[in-house]
Amino acid sequence: MSADNVRRTDVLIIGAGLAGLSTALSLPKSLSIMVLSKAALEVCSSHYAQGGIAASLDKNDSVTDHVADTLIAGAGLCDANNTTEILSEGQQAIQWLCEQGVPFTQNTQQDTKQKTLTDLNSTDLNTSDLEISNLHLTKEGGHGCRRVAHADDATGRHVMEALIIKAHAASNITILPYHEALSLLKGNRDNHCQGARVFDHKSHRQLTVYSRAVVLASGGLGQLFQRASAPNVCVGDGVMMAWQAGCRLANLEFIQFHPTGLALDDSSFLISEALRGEGGRLYCPQTGRRFMLDVDERAELAPRDIVARAIAEQINVNGLGYVHLDVSHLPAPFLQEHFPQIYQTLLTLGIDITTDPIPVAPTAHYSCGGVVTSVNGMTDIVGLYAAGEVAYTGLHGANRLASNSLLECVVVGRNIAADLPRYLTEIEVLDAELHTSAYRHNLNVSANDIWKTPILKNTQTITLPYFTSSTSNLYDYHEASKHCHSDADMTEIIIKLKALMTANMGITRSAKELEEALKQIQKWQKWLKKPELSSLNSNDSDSNINRKNSAVSIDELTHLQLERQLQLATLIVQSAYQRIESRGGHYRTDYPNLAVTPQTSVINPLLDTREGSIDWLIQPIIVHSGARAIKATTAT
Ligand SMILES: Cc1cc2nc3c(=O)[nH]c(=O)nc-3n(C[C@H](O)[C@H](O)[C@H](O)COP(=O)(O)OP(=O)(O)OC[C@H]3O[C@@H](n4cnc5c(N)ncnc54)[C@H](O)[C@@H]3O)c2cc1C
């Protein structure tokens, strides 16, 4: 690789959403920081978040109550210690966001006026007038009280606009949009994470970025599903890069489906939970029945999994593809003032929410599982931190409590920023000692002393199929080029994969559906392995590869993306297949009951997976006596 294609930085942050930028802005200014974004900066879930950020700010609320609500929603699978640690930092996190210039909605009429971005830009902005004691708080499903700080109904946009202004102004931060990380780099000698291989979408070149530490903040994986609220950058790249490099993954089967995505054509627009929090009601369009009253005493404010399943059942019966969410009984000025984005967006689509019901259906929304991470963001690999939706800290358990995820991005991002300078100093000392000492084995300090890998309790290991590529680098372009198929064929499979995941790995699952999904994914994986050299032999300039210049064709990139998505889909489906119970966001029609002992499902790193035959893919269910749930006598 030529010197042009090599970059160096102190800290490489993969992802420019709330987790990535919170980390970048909280790190010392003395460190050079490079932040990658796979697409344009505004294309991230953080930007689209509407409802807000949960924290116990009200005088009648407490961290204890917030923790209790989170543990209930998490259905026995939250890590109670990590949950308490993260939620205890809620107030400081909101305070920090206020200091960055986030124009949270205030209680009084005067303060309710949102500050314009011009105001935010001005150097004499007085942040003290954004008092956290005076923030307007909303109530969302599963929360026992008003606890969600917000900026109108476009919290994510306001938060991200404020942070992006700050990040652009920071001379130590370089943001690189349209730069996609492909794999993580580890040192040969010490196995520490030392950067990433990156694809520059503008020049179609591969770069190698060397760094002293890496922060994975690449978001979730919702776009593996057909109807999803997250933008198309969210396909689980970070989860796969970390797994490949040696990290454990946890609880991948817990995909949260948001009950109320807008069910209009292919729209991915979300109708915020806050609308139900303010009194929105769900009706069957045909009978006008308010069906949630029959399902749960909390009615529309029951936890998301319960509401989403109830809506899915209605849709199965009514055949319309949607139910109605109605807020027309609320005062029109209130709706227009508190939900300006939803009001305006729907008005342009011909729905006046002050008079008309909104067609809604569940949509894939959030990944509760991810890369096993401590509250300080440490993963299993020395030098690799993770924060945000890519990470699994145990905060969300089997079902995330609404508005806890933005909070986690800020808290864990800031924790990483607090720990990372210590790590850099100590690893430097250790490296120096290793270089100079002739008696390395006698050294008292080792990387394990300066890096505490996360500890998981009560786990169930997911048994995996044999991955034929386990010993090779999956994201080797040369390898990929041997198997390159046409972009159109591969794009078609990506679309079919989404449909398969929604149909067979959706709100409800069964062994039969999951086995079908595994078989189909396996077929696609086999097809992908077949050598189809036609595209590389063509005269198409995109397909002509000049290896010396690190140029890469779009077909090769699509091949790598598809391969990665098929593997991730396998991991998710296997996790769901081997969890033989129903809990939180995971509902098995063939195992509708809770297991006696809640267990976190863990996937060991790729390099540790046992080798065997490809037939492992359709593996008999692993039964753990302690966790065994009662099988349904008849399919439900
Ligand atoms: C519509 C919607 C509404 C929501 N509302 C709320 C809410 O009100 N409250 C709440 O708490 N949560 C909400 N959530 C969830 C919350 O927004 C997300 O969990 C959170 O924003 C995730 O932040 P993140 O920084 O981890 O990832 P993101 O904000 O998704 O950012 C991911 C970043 O990683 C980059 N990236 C991805 N792959 C690569 C790669 N290979 N190389 C380089 N860069 C890469 C992307 O380009 C992007 O910059 C909502 C989510 C959605 C989709």
XYZ file of C-alpha atoms in Angstrom, residues 43 53 69 71 109 128 192 194 242 323 330 335 399 426 433 446 458 473 476 530 579 588 593 618 621:
25
model
C -27.422 9.570 7.903
C -33.373 11.105 26.270
C -38.478 0.576 35.235
C -35.115 -3.768 34.815
C -43.391 29.615 27.619
C -26.601 28.448 31.983
C -3.929 -4.769 20.424
C -4.371 -0.542 16.099
C -15.524 -6.791 16.312
C -53.841 -0.319 12.631
C -55.993 15.992 21.873
C -50.152 18.644 18.874
C -36.174 -5.211 25.760
C -0.142 2.908 30.394
C 9.235 -1.798 28.792
C 0.863 -6.866 31.292
C -25.375 -16.459 33.662
C -9.403 -12.614 6.233
C -9.662 -9.467 1.656
C -19.128 -19.665 -6.597
C -33.156 -19.442 22.882
C -41.188 -17.996 20.218
C -43.111 -19.247 28.283
C -29.283 -26.602 11.124
C -31.510 -27.007 19.870
